[in-house]
Short mmCIF file of C-alpha atoms in Angstrom, two decimals:
data_model
loop_
_atom_site.label_atom_id
_atom_site.label_comp_id
_atom_site.label_asym_id
_atom_site.label_seq_id
_atom_site.Cartn_x
_atom_site.Cartn_y
_atom_site.Cartn_z
CA UNK V 1 147.40 124.42 110.03
CA UNK V 2 145.84 121.01 110.57
CA UNK V 3 142.12 121.02 111.24
CA UNK V 4 141.00 118.34 113.60
CA UNK V 5 137.38 117.26 113.52
CA UNK V 6 135.42 118.08 116.65
CA UNK V 7 133.93 115.01 118.29
CA UNK V 8 131.07 115.62 120.65
CA UNK V 9 131.32 113.81 123.94
CA UNK V 10 129.15 110.72 124.10
CA UNK V 11 128.24 110.72 120.38
CA UNK V 12 128.34 107.62 118.27
CA UNK V 13 126.91 106.29 115.04
CA UNK V 14 123.19 106.97 114.66
CA UNK V 15 121.15 104.28 116.34
CA UNK V 16 118.43 104.39 113.70
CA UNK V 17 120.61 102.33 111.38
CA UNK V 18 120.39 99.39 113.75
CA UNK V 19 116.58 99.29 113.84
CA UNK V 20 116.71 99.49 110.05
CA UNK V 21 118.92 96.43 109.99
CA UNK V 22 116.60 94.68 112.42
CA UNK V 23 113.64 95.39 110.15
CA UNK V 24 115.43 94.00 107.11
CA UNK V 25 116.47 90.91 109.06
CA UNK V 26 112.95 90.48 110.45
CA UNK V 27 111.30 90.62 107.05
CA UNK V 28 113.90 88.22 105.67
CA UNK V 29 113.32 85.88 108.61
CA UNK V 30 109.57 85.95 108.02
CA UNK V 31 110.12 85.08 104.36
CA UNK V 32 112.34 82.14 105.32
CA UNK V 33 109.86 80.81 107.90
CA UNK V 34 106.96 81.26 105.48
CA UNK V 35 108.88 79.45 102.75
CA UNK V 36 109.58 76.50 105.02
CA UNK V 37 105.94 76.28 106.11
CA UNK V 38 104.68 76.40 102.52
CA UNK V 39 107.08 73.61 101.58
CA UNK V 40 105.34 71.23 104.00
CA UNK V 41 103.13 68.58 102.35
CA UNK V 42 100.16 69.78 104.40
CA UNK V 43 100.40 73.23 102.74
CA UNK V 44 99.42 72.01 99.28
CA UNK V 45 96.37 70.12 98.05
CA UNK V 46 96.86 66.41 97.49
CA UNK V 47 95.98 66.54 93.79
CA UNK V 48 96.50 69.98 92.22
CA UNK V 49 94.23 70.60 89.21
CA UNK V 50 95.78 70.87 85.74
CA UNK V 51 97.04 74.28 84.74
CA UNK V 52 100.04 76.56 85.18
CA UNK V 53 101.15 74.83 88.38
CA UNK V 54 104.49 73.24 89.30
CA UNK V 55 104.53 69.59 88.28
CA UNK V 56 107.32 68.70 90.67
CA UNK V 57 107.35 68.70 94.43
CA UNK V 58 109.73 70.09 96.98
CA UNK V 59 112.29 68.15 98.99
CA UNK V 60 109.71 67.48 101.72
CA UNK V 61 106.95 66.42 99.35
CA UNK V 62 105.25 69.81 99.37
CA UNK V 63 105.62 72.87 97.17
CA UNK V 64 108.88 73.42 95.25
CA UNK V 65 111.34 75.82 96.82
CA UNK V 66 110.84 78.55 94.21
CA UNK V 67 107.03 78.45 94.42
CA UNK V 68 107.13 78.57 98.22
CA UNK V 69 109.76 81.33 98.27
CA UNK V 70 107.91 83.46 95.73
CA UNK V 71 104.58 83.10 97.52
CA UNK V 72 106.06 83.78 100.96
CA UNK V 73 107.89 86.88 99.72
CA UNK V 74 104.79 88.14 97.93
CA UNK V 75 102.71 87.66 101.09
CA UNK V 76 105.19 89.19 103.56
CA UNK V 77 105.81 92.11 101.19
CA UNK V 78 102.00 92.42 100.67
CA UNK V 79 102.39 92.30 96.90
CA UNK V 80 100.01 89.70 95.51
CA UNK V 81 102.02 88.40 92.56
CA UNK V 82 101.68 84.64 92.31
CA UNK V 83 103.27 81.77 90.41
CA UNK V 84 100.64 79.26 91.62
CA UNK V 85 96.90 79.66 92.01
CA UNK V 86 96.14 80.56 95.62
CA UNK V 87 92.64 79.07 95.43
CA UNK V 88 93.50 75.68 93.95
CA UNK V 89 97.15 74.99 94.79
CA UNK V 90 97.37 75.77 98.49
CA UNK V 91 95.45 73.74 101.03
CA UNK V 92 93.48 75.42 103.85
CA UNK V 93 96.65 75.23 105.96
CA UNK V 94 98.67 76.85 103.18
CA UNK V 95 96.08 79.60 102.78
CA UNK V 96 96.18 80.29 106.52
CA UNK V 97 99.97 80.59 106.30
CA UNK V 98 99.60 83.07 103.42
CA UNK V 99 97.04 85.06 105.42
CA UNK V 100 99.30 85.17 108.48
CA UNK V 101 102.26 86.34 106.40
CA UNK V 102 100.12 89.10 104.86
CA UNK V 103 99.02 90.33 108.28
CA UNK V 104 102.53 90.14 109.64
CA UNK V 105 104.12 91.96 106.73
CA UNK V 106 101.32 94.50 106.32
CA UNK V 107 101.01 95.87 109.83
CA UNK V 108 104.74 95.50 110.39
CA UNK V 109 106.71 92.73 111.98
CA UNK V 110 108.31 94.96 114.60
CA UNK V 111 104.95 96.64 115.31
CA UNK V 112 103.59 93.23 116.19
CA UNK V 113 106.65 92.53 118.32
CA UNK V 114 106.27 95.85 120.13
CA UNK V 115 102.56 95.19 120.71
CA UNK V 116 103.35 91.83 122.28
CA UNK V 117 106.00 93.50 124.44
CA UNK V 118 103.43 96.04 125.65
CA UNK V 119 100.86 93.39 126.46
CA UNK V 120 103.34 91.16 128.29
CA UNK V 121 105.73 93.57 129.96
CA UNK V 122 103.62 96.76 129.98
CA UNK V 123 106.70 98.74 129.01
CA UNK V 124 108.97 99.56 126.09
CA UNK V 125 112.71 100.05 126.23
CA UNK V 126 114.52 102.61 124.10
CA UNK V 127 115.65 100.03 121.58
CA UNK V 128 112.11 98.70 121.15
CA UNK V 129 110.86 102.28 120.74
CA UNK V 130 113.39 102.95 117.99
CA UNK V 131 112.53 99.75 116.15
CA UNK V 132 108.79 100.39 116.36
CA UNK V 133 109.34 103.97 115.20
CA UNK V 134 111.27 102.77 112.16
CA UNK V 135 108.56 100.21 111.42
CA UNK V 136 105.65 102.65 111.37
CA UNK V 137 107.76 105.57 109.99
CA UNK V 138 106.68 107.85 112.84
CA UNK V 139 107.90 111.41 112.51
CA UNK V 140 109.17 111.45 116.10
CA UNK V 141 109.54 108.84 118.78
CA UNK V 142 106.87 110.32 121.05
CA UNK V 143 104.64 107.76 122.67
CA UNK V 144 105.36 104.76 120.48
CA UNK V 145 103.23 102.65 122.78
CA UNK V 146 100.15 104.66 121.84
CA UNK V 147 101.14 104.56 118.17
CA UNK V 148 101.53 100.80 118.12
CA UNK V 149 98.24 100.22 119.92
CA UNK V 150 96.56 102.69 117.57
CA UNK V 151 97.91 100.84 114.54
CA UNK V 152 96.53 97.56 115.90
CA UNK V 153 93.12 99.08 116.62
CA UNK V 154 92.78 100.69 113.19
CA UNK V 155 94.03 97.62 111.36
CA UNK V 156 92.03 94.97 113.15
CA UNK V 157 88.95 97.19 113.42
CA UNK V 158 88.84 97.93 109.69
CA UNK V 159 89.44 94.30 108.81
CA UNK V 160 86.63 93.18 111.13
CA UNK V 161 84.07 95.58 109.65
CA UNK V 162 84.95 94.72 106.03
CA UNK V 163 85.00 90.99 106.84
CA UNK V 164 81.46 91.17 108.25
CA UNK V 165 80.15 93.02 105.18
CA UNK V 166 81.76 90.57 102.78
CA UNK V 167 80.62 87.52 104.76
CA UNK V 168 77.02 88.73 104.87
CA UNK V 169 77.05 89.50 101.15
CA UNK V 170 78.47 86.11 100.20
CA UNK V 171 75.96 84.31 102.40
CA UNK V 172 72.88 86.27 101.29
CA UNK V 173 73.76 86.99 97.68
CA UNK V 174 75.59 83.84 96.62
CA UNK V 175 74.19 81.17 98.92
CA UNK V 176 77.51 80.30 100.53
CA UNK V 177 77.63 78.44 103.83
CA UNK V 178 78.52 80.07 107.13
CA UNK V 179 82.10 78.79 107.26
CA UNK V 180 82.84 79.67 103.64
CA UNK V 181 81.35 83.15 104.03
CA UNK V 182 83.36 83.90 107.16
CA UNK V 183 86.60 82.63 105.64
CA UNK V 184 85.97 84.62 102.45
CA UNK V 185 85.30 87.77 104.44
CA UNK V 186 88.31 87.43 106.75
CA UNK V 187 90.81 86.51 104.05
CA UNK V 188 89.82 89.23 101.59
CA UNK V 189 89.43 91.95 104.23
CA UNK V 190 92.94 91.27 105.57
CA UNK V 191 94.29 91.12 102.04
CA UNK V 192 92.53 94.38 101.14
CA UNK V 193 93.52 96.50 104.15
CA UNK V 194 97.12 95.33 103.84
CA UNK V 195 97.06 96.11 100.10
CA UNK V 196 98.11 92.54 99.30
CA UNK V 197 95.73 91.51 96.50
CA UNK V 198 95.64 87.77 97.24
CA UNK V 199 92.23 86.24 96.50
CA UNK V 200 90.59 82.85 97.01
CA UNK V 201 89.26 82.67 93.46
CA UNK V 202 91.25 81.61 90.40
CA UNK V 203 90.05 84.69 88.50
CA UNK V 204 90.67 86.93 91.51
CA UNK V 205 87.51 89.08 91.84
CA UNK V 206 86.34 89.03 88.22
CA UNK V 207 83.21 87.16 89.27
CA UNK V 208 82.16 90.18 91.37
CA UNK V 209 82.92 92.88 88.79
CA UNK V 210 79.44 94.44 88.98
CA UNK V 211 78.76 93.74 92.67
CA UNK V 212 79.21 96.97 94.67
CA UNK V 213 78.72 95.09 97.99
CA UNK V 214 81.98 93.25 97.33
CA UNK V 215 84.02 95.73 95.29
CA UNK V 216 83.32 98.90 97.29
CA UNK V 217 84.14 97.55 100.79
CA UNK V 218 87.37 96.06 99.46
CA UNK V 219 88.19 99.33 97.68
CA UNK V 220 87.49 101.32 100.87
CA UNK V 221 89.83 99.07 102.88
CA UNK V 222 92.51 99.45 100.22
CA UNK V 223 92.28 103.25 100.27
CA UNK V 224 92.26 103.40 104.08
CA UNK V 225 95.30 101.15 104.38
CA UNK V 226 97.06 103.13 101.67
CA UNK V 227 96.61 106.50 103.38
CA UNK V 228 99.15 105.64 106.06
CA UNK V 229 98.69 105.54 109.82
CA UNK V 230 99.93 109.11 110.49
CA UNK V 231 97.15 110.45 108.26
CA UNK V 232 94.54 108.20 109.87
CA UNK V 233 95.57 109.26 113.38
CA UNK V 234 95.49 112.94 112.45
CA UNK V 235 92.07 112.64 110.84
CA UNK V 236 90.77 110.99 114.00
CA UNK V 237 91.93 113.98 116.04
CA UNK V 238 91.09 116.84 113.70
CA UNK V 239 88.66 115.46 111.11
CA UNK V 240 86.46 118.58 111.18
CA UNK V 241 89.34 121.02 111.44
CA UNK V 242 91.29 120.94 108.14
CA UNK V 243 93.24 124.03 109.18
CA UNK V 244 95.05 121.92 111.77
CA UNK V 245 96.06 119.26 109.27
CA UNK V 246 99.78 118.94 108.73
CA UNK V 247 101.46 119.36 105.35
CA UNK V 248 101.91 115.59 105.24
CA UNK V 249 98.19 114.88 105.65
CA UNK V 250 97.20 117.50 103.10
CA UNK V 251 99.67 116.12 100.56
CA UNK V 252 98.48 112.54 101.02
CA UNK V 253 94.77 113.37 100.89
CA UNK V 254 94.98 115.75 97.93
CA UNK V 255 97.32 113.42 96.06
CA UNK V 256 95.05 110.44 96.71
CA UNK V 257 92.00 112.28 95.35
CA UNK V 258 93.83 113.47 92.23
CA UNK V 259 95.33 110.08 91.45
CA UNK V 260 92.10 108.17 92.08
CA UNK V 261 90.01 110.49 89.92
CA UNK V 262 92.67 110.57 87.21
CA UNK V 263 92.89 106.80 87.24
CA UNK V 264 89.13 106.33 87.05
CA UNK V 265 88.77 108.71 84.11
CA UNK V 266 91.76 107.31 82.22
CA UNK V 267 91.09 103.60 82.70
CA UNK V 268 87.34 103.88 82.10
CA UNK V 269 87.80 105.97 78.95
CA UNK V 270 90.51 103.75 77.46
CA UNK V 271 88.73 100.46 78.21
CA UNK V 272 85.12 101.60 77.66
CA UNK V 273 84.70 99.75 74.35
CA UNK V 274 87.23 96.95 74.90
CA UNK V 275 85.19 93.74 74.39
CA UNK V 276 87.51 91.82 76.71
CA UNK V 277 87.31 94.19 79.69
CA UNK V 278 84.64 96.88 80.14
CA UNK V 279 82.88 96.46 76.80
CA UNK V 280 80.26 93.85 77.81
CA UNK V 281 79.24 95.74 81.00
CA UNK V 282 76.43 98.27 81.33
CA UNK V 283 77.41 101.92 82.03
CA UNK V 284 77.05 101.54 85.81
CA UNK V 285 79.13 98.37 85.74
CA UNK V 286 81.81 100.06 83.64
CA UNK V 287 82.09 102.93 86.11
CA UNK V 288 82.27 100.56 89.08
CA UNK V 289 84.94 98.45 87.36
CA UNK V 290 86.87 101.60 86.44
CA UNK V 291 86.75 102.87 90.02
CA UNK V 292 87.91 99.51 91.36
CA UNK V 293 90.73 99.27 88.79
CA UNK V 294 91.95 102.76 89.71
CA UNK V 295 91.89 102.00 93.44
CA UNK V 296 93.69 98.66 93.23
CA UNK V 297 96.38 100.07 90.95
CA UNK V 298 97.48 102.02 94.03
CA UNK V 299 99.36 98.90 95.26
CA UNK V 300 96.43 96.58 96.09
CA UNK V 301 96.69 93.94 93.34
CA UNK V 302 93.07 92.78 93.10
CA UNK V 303 91.44 92.76 89.68
CA UNK V 304 87.79 92.59 88.65
CA UNK V 305 88.61 92.69 84.92
CA UNK V 306 91.22 90.85 82.88
CA UNK V 307 94.47 92.82 83.15
CA UNK V 308 96.15 90.86 80.35
CA UNK V 309 93.39 91.94 77.92
CA UNK V 310 93.81 95.68 78.57
CA UNK V 311 95.18 98.06 75.98
CA UNK V 312 98.87 98.98 76.12
CA UNK V 313 97.91 102.59 76.85
CA UNK V 314 95.98 101.44 79.92
CA UNK V 315 98.97 99.42 81.10
CA UNK V 316 101.09 102.55 80.92
CA UNK V 317 98.55 104.56 82.92
CA UNK V 318 98.56 101.83 85.56
CA UNK V 319 102.37 101.82 85.53
CA UNK V 320 102.25 105.46 86.62
CA UNK V 321 99.67 104.81 89.34
CA UNK V 322 101.55 101.78 90.63
CA UNK V 323 104.92 103.51 90.67
CA UNK V 324 103.60 106.49 92.67
CA UNK V 325 101.75 104.21 95.11
CA UNK V 326 100.09 105.31 98.36
CA UNK V 327 100.95 107.18 101.52
CA UNK V 328 103.98 106.55 103.73
CA UNK V 329 103.79 104.57 106.98
CA UNK V 330 100.89 102.47 105.74
CA UNK V 331 100.36 99.18 103.97
CA UNK V 332 100.84 100.59 100.46
CA UNK V 333 104.03 100.53 98.44
CA UNK V 334 105.44 102.51 95.56
CA UNK V 335 107.41 105.75 95.47
CA UNK V 336 104.77 107.24 97.82
CA UNK V 337 102.48 110.20 97.19
CA UNK V 338 104.47 112.59 99.36
CA UNK V 339 107.71 111.89 97.51
CA UNK V 340 106.05 112.49 94.15
CA UNK V 341 104.29 115.64 95.40
CA UNK V 342 107.50 117.08 96.86
CA UNK V 343 109.31 116.53 93.56
CA UNK V 344 106.41 118.16 91.71
CA UNK V 345 106.50 121.27 93.90
CA UNK V 346 110.30 121.45 93.63
CA UNK V 347 110.00 121.47 89.83
CA UNK V 348 107.27 124.12 89.90
CA UNK V 349 109.33 126.30 92.24
CA UNK V 350 112.43 125.94 90.06
CA UNK V 351 110.50 126.79 86.89
CA UNK V 352 109.08 129.90 88.56
CA UNK V 353 112.53 130.93 89.75
CA UNK V 354 111.68 130.66 93.43
CA UNK V 355 114.25 130.19 96.16
CA UNK V 356 112.14 128.22 98.65
CA UNK V 357 109.58 125.47 98.11
CA UNK V 358 106.30 126.47 99.76
CA UNK V 359 103.47 123.95 100.13
CA UNK V 360 100.11 124.75 101.75
CA UNK V 361 101.48 127.83 103.46
CA UNK V 362 104.57 126.09 104.82
CA UNK V 363 108.19 126.11 103.68
CA UNK V 364 109.65 122.73 102.83
CA UNK V 365 112.82 121.77 104.69
CA UNK V 366 115.95 121.55 102.52
CA UNK V 367 116.72 118.06 103.79
CA UNK V 368 113.41 116.83 102.36
CA UNK V 369 114.58 117.92 98.89
CA UNK V 370 117.54 115.56 99.10
CA UNK V 371 115.51 112.72 100.60
CA UNK V 372 112.84 112.87 97.89
CA UNK V 373 115.41 113.07 95.12
CA UNK V 374 117.40 110.16 96.55
CA UNK V 375 114.36 107.92 96.96
CA UNK V 376 113.08 108.73 93.47
CA UNK V 377 116.42 108.11 91.75
CA UNK V 378 116.96 104.87 93.65
CA UNK V 379 113.46 103.70 92.71
CA UNK V 380 113.99 104.52 89.04
CA UNK V 381 117.35 102.76 89.09
CA UNK V 382 115.88 99.60 90.63
CA UNK V 383 113.04 99.50 88.08
CA UNK V 384 115.42 100.09 85.15
CA UNK V 385 117.85 97.39 86.26
CA UNK V 386 115.03 94.91 86.88
CA UNK V 387 113.49 95.65 83.48
CA UNK V 388 116.83 95.25 81.71
CA UNK V 389 117.53 91.92 83.40
CA UNK V 390 114.10 90.49 82.57
CA UNK V 391 114.39 91.62 78.96
CA UNK V 392 117.60 89.63 78.70
CA UNK V 393 116.13 86.53 80.36
CA UNK V 394 112.75 86.36 78.59
CA UNK V 395 111.08 86.95 75.24
CA UNK V 396 108.17 89.05 76.46
CA UNK V 397 107.53 92.57 75.18
CA UNK V 398 108.84 95.69 76.87
CA UNK V 399 105.40 96.87 78.00
CA UNK V 400 104.71 93.52 79.68
CA UNK V 401 108.10 93.47 81.41
CA UNK V 402 107.83 97.06 82.63
CA UNK V 403 104.34 96.37 84.00
CA UNK V 404 105.56 93.29 85.86
CA UNK V 405 108.65 95.01 87.27
CA UNK V 406 106.77 98.10 88.45
CA UNK V 407 104.07 95.88 89.97
CA UNK V 408 106.68 93.90 91.90
CA UNK V 409 108.72 96.90 93.07
CA UNK V 410 105.64 98.91 94.06
CA UNK V 411 104.25 95.79 95.85
CA UNK V 412 101.05 95.96 93.80
CA UNK V 413 100.46 92.44 92.52
CA UNK V 414 98.75 93.19 89.21
CA UNK V 415 100.07 91.11 86.34
CA UNK V 416 99.71 90.79 82.60
CA UNK V 417 99.80 87.02 83.09
CA UNK V 418 103.49 86.37 82.55
CA UNK V 419 104.71 85.92 86.13
CA UNK V 420 104.49 82.13 86.19
CA UNK V 421 105.95 81.94 82.66
CA UNK V 422 109.18 83.73 83.56
CA UNK V 423 112.33 81.60 83.95
CA UNK V 424 113.69 80.82 87.39
CA UNK V 425 116.11 83.74 87.26
CA UNK V 426 113.31 86.11 86.28
CA UNK V 427 111.12 85.01 89.18
CA UNK V 428 114.02 85.45 91.59
CA UNK V 429 114.47 88.99 90.28
CA UNK V 430 110.81 89.67 91.06
CA UNK V 431 111.38 88.27 94.56
CA UNK V 432 114.23 90.74 95.07
CA UNK V 433 112.13 93.60 93.67
CA UNK V 434 109.25 92.83 96.03
CA UNK V 435 111.60 92.72 99.02
CA UNK V 436 113.34 95.97 98.10
CA UNK V 437 110.05 97.69 97.31
CA UNK V 438 108.45 96.75 100.63
CA UNK V 439 111.30 98.03 102.75
CA UNK V 440 112.10 100.97 100.53
CA UNK V 441 115.36 101.58 98.66
CA UNK V 442 116.52 104.20 101.16
CA UNK V 443 115.80 102.04 104.22
CA UNK V 444 117.49 99.03 102.69
CA UNK V 445 120.55 101.02 101.63
CA UNK V 446 120.96 102.60 105.05
CA UNK V 447 120.46 99.26 106.80
CA UNK V 448 123.17 97.64 104.70
CA UNK V 449 125.66 100.45 105.22
CA UNK V 450 128.60 99.38 107.37
CA UNK V 451 128.86 102.69 109.13
CA UNK V 452 127.82 106.30 108.84
CA UNK V 453 130.26 109.16 108.47
CA UNK V 454 129.74 112.72 109.60
CA UNK V 455 131.56 115.55 107.88
CA UNK V 456 132.80 118.33 110.17
CA UNK V 457 134.41 120.43 107.43
CA UNK V 458 132.52 122.07 104.57
CA UNK V 459 134.39 122.41 101.27
CA UNK V 460 134.15 125.46 98.98
CA UNK V 461 131.04 125.58 96.79
CA UNK V 462 131.13 125.20 93.03
CA UNK V 463 128.21 125.11 90.58
CA UNK V 464 128.27 122.84 87.51
CA UNK V 465 126.19 123.67 84.43
CA UNK V 466 122.81 121.89 84.55
CA UNK V 467 120.83 121.17 81.39
#
């Protein structure tokens, strides 16, 4: 007997694939526009200082294509890896372009588009709702209008507060002028909340390593942006009622605390006596630098100590922190805390011989098992392939290459100092890793799929031997 698949009336391919494609195209479009703007002569200083900077110019007399493409991708994907010095190579116009790309890529291109639609038309169509939902990773469509406006309020509000604190500190503690202080505060607050890691100093933030009025506000913005907007919204509603927190919020908050404390203890202990990092600092300065290093390893990309001078063991610890990353639906990258936590609880349940994965008094849906496993395996595959390619193309050590690849894929921006020394092919690989890491392997794969297929017939089960 022939079994014909049952087709439900009015059904078609899932519409969420199309918003995914729109997001990929939008990010790619932003990278292209940013690249073109950074290639303009007005985007670079007239006489770049000597150093690891491109000696040639682009076809329009501005930055070379590769330098502009790499910087634009790093900014849109809120990574922070650079092949030219942001402080000395780009002109004020170029720095404004970088800042705009960070804001656009951090809060979400389609979130911005939806916000403009709300302000102009006072309404959202179904397609716009779907695109905005995919952009902010909302669990359900719900009132996307409220979500988008909430994202804008949280983002711009946090950036404004941190910018004021930084501007006041620079003006009162370092004697900077009003314009310089304001620009410093705005640029670094936007870069911090969006977990980008771009800085207006050639040594990043190493000159402020013992200044809590600079490091702590930036660290707070990084953590807040890395929690994810669903967690922020839920904390606003039920901050004093933890019993009402969802499994997602509990996983993100508990995972953030564990990873931050683990990172502080590990990095501070390993680098305590290193004369090139924490060694010269007093105990309070060492702790502050260790806290900042642990926070920024969660996909921020700032550094207050020399990353290239760290021990190999510290690099590996940061590899782990960078790969796990922050919370979903925020400005952080990486595998995401929830994915890592779900895999951890699946392993614990399997070792104990359990049949269902229970987390915080709730049973985990079976579909989440597959999603977490798929995302993790895709992420590992991307990192392995990128590492293998860079090992072939360059002469740097494995620990340096792995650090660079994980930093690019997890959109962190920390570097051992080899980014600008990589060949053209190696830098293009990092560009691809940053793009894939920002959108997520699963989102990118689904967006590129030609069509989705639904199976209406289940085949007989069979169990292979595992292990």
